[in-house]
Amino acid sequence: MGTTNKKSILGLTLGILSIILPIIGLILGIIGNSLSKKSIVEIDNSNEKGKGLAKSGRICSIIGIWIQSILILLMAFMAYIYYMLITGGK
């Protein structure tokens, strides 16, 4: 009976935060994804618990990365539209 892998807990936490926090969530999602991936490898090589946490962290991180990427693209598009309206398309 092993202990729970700390990286899997941290990866899940960062994955959830990447969904909730705007803009900075992209960075948190990337970090959470890499931590979750590393913890899955560590759990496979040792007798630690937390593989479900690591998988959940990876899924949440990927969802957070997608949401934040779409949000950033939407903001850039809206800024472009605003600029075109202000300048009259010049």
mmCIF file of N, CA, C and O in Angstrom:
data_model
loop_
_atom_site.group_PDB
_atom_site.id
_atom_site.type_symbol
_atom_site.label_atom_id
_atom_site.label_comp_id
_atom_site.label_asym_id
_atom_site.label_seq_id
_atom_site.Cartn_x
_atom_site.Cartn_y
_atom_site.Cartn_z
ATOM 1 N N MET A 1 0.854 -1.182 0.000
ATOM 2 C CA MET A 1 0.000 0.000 0.000
ATOM 3 C C MET A 1 0.889 1.230 0.000
ATOM 4 O O MET A 1 1.592 1.496 0.954
ATOM 5 N N GLY A 2 0.889 1.966 -1.104
ATOM 6 C CA GLY A 2 1.755 3.116 -1.229
ATOM 7 C C GLY A 2 1.043 4.417 -0.915
ATOM 8 O O GLY A 2 -0.148 4.476 -0.661
ATOM 9 N N THR A 3 1.826 5.466 -0.936
ATOM 10 C CA THR A 3 1.279 6.796 -0.705
ATOM 11 C C THR A 3 0.794 7.393 -2.026
ATOM 12 O O THR A 3 1.125 6.910 -3.100
ATOM 13 N N THR A 4 0.040 8.450 -1.922
ATOM 14 C CA THR A 4 -0.461 9.117 -3.125
ATOM 15 C C THR A 4 0.623 10.016 -3.703
ATOM 16 O O THR A 4 1.291 10.746 -2.979
ATOM 17 N N ASN A 5 0.787 9.935 -4.994
ATOM 18 C CA ASN A 5 1.798 10.724 -5.692
ATOM 19 C C ASN A 5 1.449 12.209 -5.597
ATOM 20 O O ASN A 5 0.337 12.621 -5.928
ATOM 21 N N LYS A 6 2.405 13.010 -5.157
ATOM 22 C CA LYS A 6 2.177 14.447 -4.967
ATOM 23 C C LYS A 6 2.005 15.183 -6.297
ATOM 24 O O LYS A 6 1.234 16.134 -6.395
ATOM 25 N N LYS A 7 2.716 14.733 -7.325
ATOM 26 C CA LYS A 7 2.598 15.389 -8.627
ATOM 27 C C LYS A 7 1.216 15.193 -9.228
ATOM 28 O O LYS A 7 0.725 16.060 -9.942
ATOM 29 N N SER A 8 0.591 14.054 -8.931
ATOM 30 C CA SER A 8 -0.758 13.826 -9.463
ATOM 31 C C SER A 8 -1.757 14.777 -8.812
ATOM 32 O O SER A 8 -2.655 15.290 -9.487
ATOM 33 N N ILE A 9 -1.594 15.042 -7.521
ATOM 34 C CA ILE A 9 -2.470 15.993 -6.826
ATOM 35 C C ILE A 9 -2.256 17.397 -7.372
ATOM 36 O O ILE A 9 -3.213 18.122 -7.661
ATOM 37 N N LEU A 10 -1.006 17.775 -7.545
ATOM 38 C CA LEU A 10 -0.687 19.098 -8.073
ATOM 39 C C LEU A 10 -1.158 19.247 -9.518
ATOM 40 O O LEU A 10 -1.673 20.298 -9.914
ATOM 41 N N GLY A 11 -1.008 18.193 -10.316
ATOM 42 C CA GLY A 11 -1.469 18.226 -11.697
ATOM 43 C C GLY A 11 -2.971 18.407 -11.799
ATOM 44 O O GLY A 11 -3.464 19.163 -12.644
ATOM 45 N N LEU A 12 -3.721 17.727 -10.925
ATOM 46 C CA LEU A 12 -5.177 17.878 -10.911
ATOM 47 C C LEU A 12 -5.566 19.285 -10.478
ATOM 48 O O LEU A 12 -6.446 19.910 -11.077
ATOM 49 N N THR A 13 -4.890 19.802 -9.472
ATOM 50 C CA THR A 13 -5.178 21.163 -8.999
ATOM 51 C C THR A 13 -4.931 22.189 -10.094
ATOM 52 O O THR A 13 -5.762 23.073 -10.341
ATOM 53 N N LEU A 14 -3.803 22.077 -10.763
ATOM 54 C CA LEU A 14 -3.492 23.013 -11.843
ATOM 55 C C LEU A 14 -4.444 22.843 -13.024
ATOM 56 O O LEU A 14 -4.800 23.818 -13.692
ATOM 57 N N GLY A 15 -4.864 21.611 -13.287
ATOM 58 C CA GLY A 15 -5.818 21.365 -14.356
ATOM 59 C C GLY A 15 -7.156 22.032 -14.096
ATOM 60 O O GLY A 15 -7.749 22.639 -14.990
ATOM 61 N N ILE A 16 -7.633 21.945 -12.863
ATOM 62 C CA ILE A 16 -8.891 22.596 -12.505
ATOM 63 C C ILE A 16 -8.740 24.111 -12.579
ATOM 64 O O ILE A 16 -9.618 24.813 -13.097
ATOM 65 N N LEU A 17 -7.630 24.629 -12.077
ATOM 66 C CA LEU A 17 -7.398 26.075 -12.133
ATOM 67 C C LEU A 17 -7.271 26.576 -13.567
ATOM 68 O O LEU A 17 -7.643 27.709 -13.864
ATOM 69 N N SER A 18 -6.749 25.731 -14.455
ATOM 70 C CA SER A 18 -6.609 26.154 -15.856
ATOM 71 C C SER A 18 -7.962 26.350 -16.523
ATOM 72 O O SER A 18 -8.084 27.135 -17.457
ATOM 73 N N ILE A 19 -8.975 25.663 -16.042
ATOM 74 C CA ILE A 19 -10.320 25.838 -16.581
ATOM 75 C C ILE A 19 -10.945 27.117 -16.033
ATOM 76 O O ILE A 19 -11.635 27.840 -16.747
ATOM 77 N N ILE A 20 -10.676 27.418 -14.775
ATOM 78 C CA ILE A 20 -11.348 28.517 -14.086
ATOM 79 C C ILE A 20 -10.713 29.873 -14.363
ATOM 80 O O ILE A 20 -11.416 30.848 -14.615
ATOM 81 N N LEU A 21 -9.386 29.963 -14.305
ATOM 82 C CA LEU A 21 -8.705 31.255 -14.398
ATOM 83 C C LEU A 21 -8.482 31.681 -15.843
ATOM 84 O O LEU A 21 -7.902 30.939 -16.632
ATOM 85 N N PRO A 22 -8.924 32.878 -16.200
ATOM 86 C CA PRO A 22 -8.725 33.330 -17.586
ATOM 87 C C PRO A 22 -7.271 33.725 -17.846
ATOM 88 O O PRO A 22 -6.563 34.152 -16.951
ATOM 89 N N ILE A 23 -6.848 33.583 -19.073
ATOM 90 C CA ILE A 23 -5.535 33.924 -19.620
ATOM 91 C C ILE A 23 -4.411 33.110 -18.980
ATOM 92 O O ILE A 23 -3.752 32.333 -19.655
ATOM 93 N N ILE A 24 -4.181 33.252 -17.693
ATOM 94 C CA ILE A 24 -3.100 32.523 -17.034
ATOM 95 C C ILE A 24 -3.392 31.021 -16.997
ATOM 96 O O ILE A 24 -2.490 30.207 -16.796
ATOM 97 N N GLY A 25 -4.647 30.656 -17.221
ATOM 98 C CA GLY A 25 -5.027 29.250 -17.248
ATOM 99 C C GLY A 25 -4.316 28.463 -18.328
ATOM 100 O O GLY A 25 -4.109 27.262 -18.194
ATOM 101 N N LEU A 26 -3.925 29.139 -19.399
ATOM 102 C CA LEU A 26 -3.177 28.465 -20.473
ATOM 103 C C LEU A 26 -1.839 27.962 -19.944
ATOM 104 O O LEU A 26 -1.460 26.813 -20.177
ATOM 105 N N ILE A 27 -1.152 28.794 -19.207
ATOM 106 C CA ILE A 27 0.144 28.403 -18.634
ATOM 107 C C ILE A 27 -0.055 27.316 -17.582
ATOM 108 O O ILE A 27 0.688 26.327 -17.555
ATOM 109 N N LEU A 28 -1.061 27.483 -16.738
ATOM 110 C CA LEU A 28 -1.338 26.477 -15.708
ATOM 111 C C LEU A 28 -1.715 25.133 -16.337
ATOM 112 O O LEU A 28 -1.343 24.078 -15.830
ATOM 113 N N GLY A 29 -2.441 25.174 -17.452
ATOM 114 C CA GLY A 29 -2.820 23.938 -18.137
ATOM 115 C C GLY A 29 -1.622 23.200 -18.702
ATOM 116 O O GLY A 29 -1.542 21.976 -18.626
ATOM 117 N N ILE A 30 -0.688 23.946 -19.261
ATOM 118 C CA ILE A 30 0.526 23.319 -19.815
ATOM 119 C C ILE A 30 1.348 22.687 -18.699
ATOM 120 O O ILE A 30 1.816 21.548 -18.822
ATOM 121 N N ILE A 31 1.503 23.403 -17.597
ATOM 122 C CA ILE A 31 2.262 22.863 -16.461
ATOM 123 C C ILE A 31 1.532 21.654 -15.868
ATOM 124 O O ILE A 31 2.155 20.628 -15.556
ATOM 125 N N GLY A 32 0.207 21.777 -15.705
ATOM 126 C CA GLY A 32 -0.577 20.665 -15.150
ATOM 127 C C GLY A 32 -0.531 19.427 -16.020
ATOM 128 O O GLY A 32 -0.457 18.300 -15.512
ATOM 129 N N ASN A 33 -0.540 19.617 -17.329
ATOM 130 C CA ASN A 33 -0.472 18.481 -18.252
ATOM 131 C C ASN A 33 0.870 17.763 -18.127
ATOM 132 O O ASN A 33 0.927 16.535 -18.067
ATOM 133 N N SER A 34 1.946 18.529 -18.077
ATOM 134 C CA SER A 34 3.263 17.887 -17.983
ATOM 135 C C SER A 34 3.462 17.208 -16.624
ATOM 136 O O SER A 34 4.036 16.117 -16.561
ATOM 137 N N LEU A 35 2.966 17.824 -15.554
ATOM 138 C CA LEU A 35 3.074 17.182 -14.238
ATOM 139 C C LEU A 35 2.256 15.899 -14.180
ATOM 140 O O LEU A 35 2.711 14.890 -13.621
ATOM 141 N N SER A 36 1.073 15.929 -14.743
ATOM 142 C CA SER A 36 0.227 14.727 -14.739
ATOM 143 C C SER A 36 0.856 13.607 -15.558
ATOM 144 O O SER A 36 0.825 12.440 -15.164
ATOM 145 N N LYS A 37 1.452 13.973 -16.694
ATOM 146 C CA LYS A 37 2.104 12.965 -17.534
ATOM 147 C C LYS A 37 3.285 12.335 -16.796
ATOM 148 O O LYS A 37 3.469 11.109 -16.819
ATOM 149 N N LYS A 38 4.090 13.168 -16.126
ATOM 150 C CA LYS A 38 5.226 12.646 -15.353
ATOM 151 C C LYS A 38 4.764 11.772 -14.195
ATOM 152 O O LYS A 38 5.389 10.753 -13.892
ATOM 153 N N SER A 39 3.669 12.175 -13.543
ATOM 154 C CA SER A 39 3.210 11.387 -12.398
ATOM 155 C C SER A 39 2.662 10.034 -12.835
ATOM 156 O O SER A 39 2.805 9.047 -12.106
ATOM 157 N N ILE A 40 2.057 9.959 -14.017
ATOM 158 C CA ILE A 40 1.582 8.658 -14.516
ATOM 159 C C ILE A 40 2.759 7.707 -14.714
ATOM 160 O O ILE A 40 2.701 6.531 -14.345
ATOM 161 N N VAL A 41 3.851 8.223 -15.266
ATOM 162 C CA VAL A 41 5.052 7.398 -15.458
ATOM 163 C C VAL A 41 5.623 6.973 -14.107
ATOM 164 O O VAL A 41 5.988 5.809 -13.913
ATOM 165 N N GLU A 42 5.680 7.910 -13.142
ATOM 166 C CA GLU A 42 6.190 7.575 -11.807
ATOM 167 C C GLU A 42 5.324 6.530 -11.111
ATOM 168 O O GLU A 42 5.836 5.631 -10.454
ATOM 169 N N ILE A 43 4.002 6.666 -11.248
ATOM 170 C CA ILE A 43 3.086 5.727 -10.599
ATOM 171 C C ILE A 43 3.224 4.335 -11.211
ATOM 172 O O ILE A 43 3.172 3.323 -10.501
ATOM 173 N N ASP A 44 3.422 4.270 -12.524
ATOM 174 C CA ASP A 44 3.613 2.974 -13.180
ATOM 175 C C ASP A 44 4.896 2.288 -12.712
ATOM 176 O O ASP A 44 4.962 1.063 -12.639
ATOM 177 N N ASN A 45 5.930 3.072 -12.401
ATOM 178 C CA ASN A 45 7.221 2.507 -11.987
ATOM 179 C C ASN A 45 7.327 2.259 -10.487
ATOM 180 O O ASN A 45 8.262 1.606 -10.052
ATOM 181 N N SER A 46 6.399 2.794 -9.704
ATOM 182 C CA SER A 46 6.469 2.622 -8.251
ATOM 183 C C SER A 46 5.158 2.040 -7.734
ATOM 184 O O SER A 46 4.287 1.659 -8.503
ATOM 185 N N ASN A 47 5.046 1.997 -6.431
ATOM 186 C CA ASN A 47 3.856 1.439 -5.791
ATOM 187 C C ASN A 47 3.002 2.558 -5.203
ATOM 188 O O ASN A 47 2.418 2.402 -4.143
ATOM 189 N N GLU A 48 2.927 3.685 -5.888
ATOM 190 C CA GLU A 48 2.168 4.815 -5.371
ATOM 191 C C GLU A 48 0.733 4.791 -5.889
ATOM 192 O O GLU A 48 0.434 4.176 -6.911
ATOM 193 N N LYS A 49 -0.121 5.494 -5.185
ATOM 194 C CA LYS A 49 -1.511 5.662 -5.605
ATOM 195 C C LYS A 49 -1.644 6.982 -6.342
ATOM 196 O O LYS A 49 -0.743 7.800 -6.328
ATOM 197 N N GLY A 50 -2.781 7.196 -6.962
ATOM 198 C CA GLY A 50 -3.066 8.476 -7.576
ATOM 199 C C GLY A 50 -3.106 8.473 -9.089
ATOM 200 O O GLY A 50 -3.074 9.534 -9.700
ATOM 201 N N LYS A 51 -3.175 7.298 -9.691
ATOM 202 C CA LYS A 51 -3.216 7.255 -11.159
ATOM 203 C C LYS A 51 -4.495 7.884 -11.687
ATOM 204 O O LYS A 51 -4.487 8.588 -12.702
ATOM 205 N N GLY A 52 -5.606 7.697 -10.994
ATOM 206 C CA GLY A 52 -6.864 8.329 -11.383
ATOM 207 C C GLY A 52 -6.794 9.837 -11.267
ATOM 208 O O GLY A 52 -7.319 10.564 -12.109
ATOM 209 N N LEU A 53 -6.131 10.318 -10.212
ATOM 210 C CA LEU A 53 -5.946 11.759 -10.056
ATOM 211 C C LEU A 53 -5.103 12.320 -11.196
ATOM 212 O O LEU A 53 -5.389 13.399 -11.722
ATOM 213 N N ALA A 54 -4.069 11.586 -11.561
ATOM 214 C CA ALA A 54 -3.181 12.044 -12.631
ATOM 215 C C ALA A 54 -3.915 12.075 -13.976
ATOM 216 O O ALA A 54 -3.765 13.027 -14.749
ATOM 217 N N LYS A 55 -4.713 11.050 -14.239
ATOM 218 C CA LYS A 55 -5.485 11.034 -15.490
ATOM 219 C C LYS A 55 -6.513 12.164 -15.512
ATOM 220 O O LYS A 55 -6.699 12.823 -16.535
ATOM 221 N N SER A 56 -7.167 12.381 -14.387
ATOM 222 C CA SER A 56 -8.138 13.474 -14.301
ATOM 223 C C SER A 56 -7.451 14.827 -14.469
ATOM 224 O O SER A 56 -7.990 15.731 -15.122
ATOM 225 N N GLY A 57 -6.274 14.960 -13.883
ATOM 226 C CA GLY A 57 -5.509 16.194 -14.036
ATOM 227 C C GLY A 57 -5.115 16.444 -15.475
ATOM 228 O O GLY A 57 -5.144 17.581 -15.958
ATOM 229 N N ARG A 58 -4.757 15.386 -16.160
ATOM 230 C CA ARG A 58 -4.381 15.526 -17.573
ATOM 231 C C ARG A 58 -5.582 15.934 -18.419
ATOM 232 O O ARG A 58 -5.483 16.810 -19.280
ATOM 233 N N ILE A 59 -6.722 15.323 -18.168
ATOM 234 C CA ILE A 59 -7.941 15.659 -18.912
ATOM 235 C C ILE A 59 -8.355 17.111 -18.636
ATOM 236 O O ILE A 59 -8.659 17.865 -19.560
ATOM 237 N N CYS A 60 -8.354 17.504 -17.357
ATOM 238 C CA CYS A 60 -8.715 18.883 -17.014
ATOM 239 C C CYS A 60 -7.733 19.884 -17.624
ATOM 240 O O CYS A 60 -8.138 20.951 -18.089
ATOM 241 N N SER A 61 -6.463 19.537 -17.640
ATOM 242 C CA SER A 61 -5.463 20.429 -18.227
ATOM 243 C C SER A 61 -5.679 20.601 -19.725
ATOM 244 O O SER A 61 -5.586 21.714 -20.249
ATOM 245 N N ILE A 62 -5.974 19.511 -20.409
ATOM 246 C CA ILE A 62 -6.211 19.589 -21.855
ATOM 247 C C ILE A 62 -7.466 20.419 -22.143
ATOM 248 O O ILE A 62 -7.462 21.269 -23.042
ATOM 249 N N ILE A 63 -8.519 20.200 -21.357
ATOM 250 C CA ILE A 63 -9.732 21.001 -21.527
ATOM 251 C C ILE A 63 -9.436 22.474 -21.247
ATOM 252 O O ILE A 63 -9.880 23.366 -21.985
ATOM 253 N N GLY A 64 -8.667 22.741 -20.192
ATOM 254 C CA GLY A 64 -8.305 24.117 -19.858
ATOM 255 C C GLY A 64 -7.483 24.785 -20.938
ATOM 256 O O GLY A 64 -7.688 25.960 -21.259
ATOM 257 N N ILE A 65 -6.557 24.041 -21.530
ATOM 258 C CA ILE A 65 -5.736 24.589 -22.622
ATOM 259 C C ILE A 65 -6.620 24.960 -23.803
ATOM 260 O O ILE A 65 -6.471 26.028 -24.398
ATOM 261 N N TRP A 66 -7.560 24.090 -24.157
ATOM 262 C CA TRP A 66 -8.470 24.376 -25.272
ATOM 263 C C TRP A 66 -9.337 25.591 -24.990
ATOM 264 O O TRP A 66 -9.501 26.475 -25.842
ATOM 265 N N ILE A 67 -9.915 25.644 -23.790
ATOM 266 C CA ILE A 67 -10.779 26.772 -23.433
ATOM 267 C C ILE A 67 -9.998 28.082 -23.472
ATOM 268 O O ILE A 67 -10.459 29.082 -24.034
ATOM 269 N N GLN A 68 -8.809 28.084 -22.891
ATOM 270 C CA GLN A 68 -8.013 29.310 -22.843
ATOM 271 C C GLN A 68 -7.536 29.715 -24.235
ATOM 272 O O GLN A 68 -7.469 30.909 -24.540
ATOM 273 N N SER A 69 -7.205 28.748 -25.072
ATOM 274 C CA SER A 69 -6.785 29.069 -26.443
ATOM 275 C C SER A 69 -7.921 29.715 -27.224
ATOM 276 O O SER A 69 -7.722 30.710 -27.931
ATOM 277 N N ILE A 70 -9.111 29.144 -27.089
ATOM 278 C CA ILE A 70 -10.276 29.722 -27.763
ATOM 279 C C ILE A 70 -10.565 31.115 -27.223
ATOM 280 O O ILE A 70 -10.879 32.040 -27.984
ATOM 281 N N LEU A 71 -10.441 31.296 -25.914
ATOM 282 C CA LEU A 71 -10.674 32.600 -25.300
ATOM 283 C C LEU A 71 -9.697 33.647 -25.830
ATOM 284 O O LEU A 71 -10.091 34.760 -26.171
ATOM 285 N N ILE A 72 -8.432 33.294 -25.935
ATOM 286 C CA ILE A 72 -7.421 34.223 -26.438
ATOM 287 C C ILE A 72 -7.684 34.564 -27.909
ATOM 288 O O ILE A 72 -7.588 35.725 -28.310
ATOM 289 N N LEU A 73 -8.031 33.562 -28.708
ATOM 290 C CA LEU A 73 -8.352 33.826 -30.117
ATOM 291 C C LEU A 73 -9.592 34.715 -30.259
ATOM 292 O O LEU A 73 -9.619 35.618 -31.108
ATOM 293 N N LEU A 74 -10.591 34.479 -29.432
ATOM 294 C CA LEU A 74 -11.785 35.310 -29.452
ATOM 295 C C LEU A 74 -11.473 36.749 -29.070
ATOM 296 O O LEU A 74 -11.980 37.685 -29.691
ATOM 297 N N MET A 75 -10.628 36.925 -28.063
ATOM 298 C CA MET A 75 -10.247 38.274 -27.645
ATOM 299 C C MET A 75 -9.469 38.984 -28.742
ATOM 300 O O MET A 75 -9.672 40.186 -28.975
ATOM 301 N N ALA A 76 -8.581 38.276 -29.408
ATOM 302 C CA ALA A 76 -7.812 38.871 -30.500
ATOM 303 C C ALA A 76 -8.747 39.254 -31.656
ATOM 304 O O ALA A 76 -8.600 40.338 -32.243
ATOM 305 N N PHE A 77 -9.704 38.402 -31.969
ATOM 306 C CA PHE A 77 -10.657 38.699 -33.033
ATOM 307 C C PHE A 77 -11.512 39.913 -32.678
ATOM 308 O O PHE A 77 -11.756 40.780 -33.517
ATOM 309 N N MET A 78 -11.958 39.995 -31.447
ATOM 310 C CA MET A 78 -12.767 41.136 -31.014
ATOM 311 C C MET A 78 -11.956 42.422 -31.028
ATOM 312 O O MET A 78 -12.487 43.488 -31.376
ATOM 313 N N ALA A 79 -10.680 42.340 -30.664
ATOM 314 C CA ALA A 79 -9.821 43.522 -30.725
ATOM 315 C C ALA A 79 -9.644 43.980 -32.168
ATOM 316 O O ALA A 79 -9.648 45.183 -32.461
ATOM 317 N N TYR A 80 -9.530 43.033 -33.083
ATOM 318 C CA TYR A 80 -9.411 43.365 -34.509
ATOM 319 C C TYR A 80 -10.687 44.040 -35.017
ATOM 320 O O TYR A 80 -10.626 45.050 -35.726
ATOM 321 N N ILE A 81 -11.834 43.489 -34.664
ATOM 322 C CA ILE A 81 -13.111 44.074 -35.069
ATOM 323 C C ILE A 81 -13.256 45.480 -34.488
ATOM 324 O O ILE A 81 -13.662 46.417 -35.185
ATOM 325 N N TYR A 82 -12.895 45.648 -33.229
ATOM 326 C CA TYR A 82 -12.969 46.963 -32.593
ATOM 327 C C TYR A 82 -12.056 47.957 -33.307
ATOM 328 O O TYR A 82 -12.448 49.090 -33.576
ATOM 329 N N TYR A 83 -10.856 47.532 -33.646
ATOM 330 C CA TYR A 83 -9.917 48.398 -34.360
ATOM 331 C C TYR A 83 -10.478 48.795 -35.725
ATOM 332 O O TYR A 83 -10.373 49.952 -36.135
ATOM 333 N N MET A 84 -11.084 47.865 -36.425
ATOM 334 C CA MET A 84 -11.669 48.160 -37.733
ATOM 335 C C MET A 84 -12.837 49.139 -37.607
ATOM 336 O O MET A 84 -13.022 50.010 -38.468
ATOM 337 N N LEU A 85 -13.635 49.005 -36.573
ATOM 338 C CA LEU A 85 -14.740 49.922 -36.386
ATOM 339 C C LEU A 85 -14.267 51.334 -36.047
ATOM 340 O O LEU A 85 -14.836 52.311 -36.510
ATOM 341 N N ILE A 86 -13.226 51.420 -35.236
ATOM 342 C CA ILE A 86 -12.707 52.734 -34.829
ATOM 343 C C ILE A 86 -12.035 53.445 -35.992
ATOM 344 O O ILE A 86 -12.226 54.636 -36.209
ATOM 345 N N THR A 87 -11.220 52.733 -36.744
ATOM 346 C CA THR A 87 -10.464 53.359 -37.835
ATOM 347 C C THR A 87 -11.236 53.413 -39.140
ATOM 348 O O THR A 87 -10.757 53.994 -40.111
ATOM 349 N N GLY A 88 -12.390 52.825 -39.204
ATOM 350 C CA GLY A 88 -13.178 52.826 -40.424
ATOM 351 C C GLY A 88 -12.659 51.860 -41.480
ATOM 352 O O GLY A 88 -12.916 52.016 -42.655
ATOM 353 N N GLY A 89 -11.896 50.848 -41.062
ATOM 354 C CA GLY A 89 -11.393 49.833 -41.986
ATOM 355 C C GLY A 89 -10.180 50.258 -42.785
ATOM 356 O O GLY A 89 -9.871 49.660 -43.798
ATOM 357 N N LYS A 90 -9.512 51.297 -42.355
ATOM 358 C CA LYS A 90 -8.325 51.787 -43.091
ATOM 359 C C LYS A 90 -7.080 51.052 -42.705
ATOM 360 O O LYS A 90 -6.779 50.702 -41.681
#
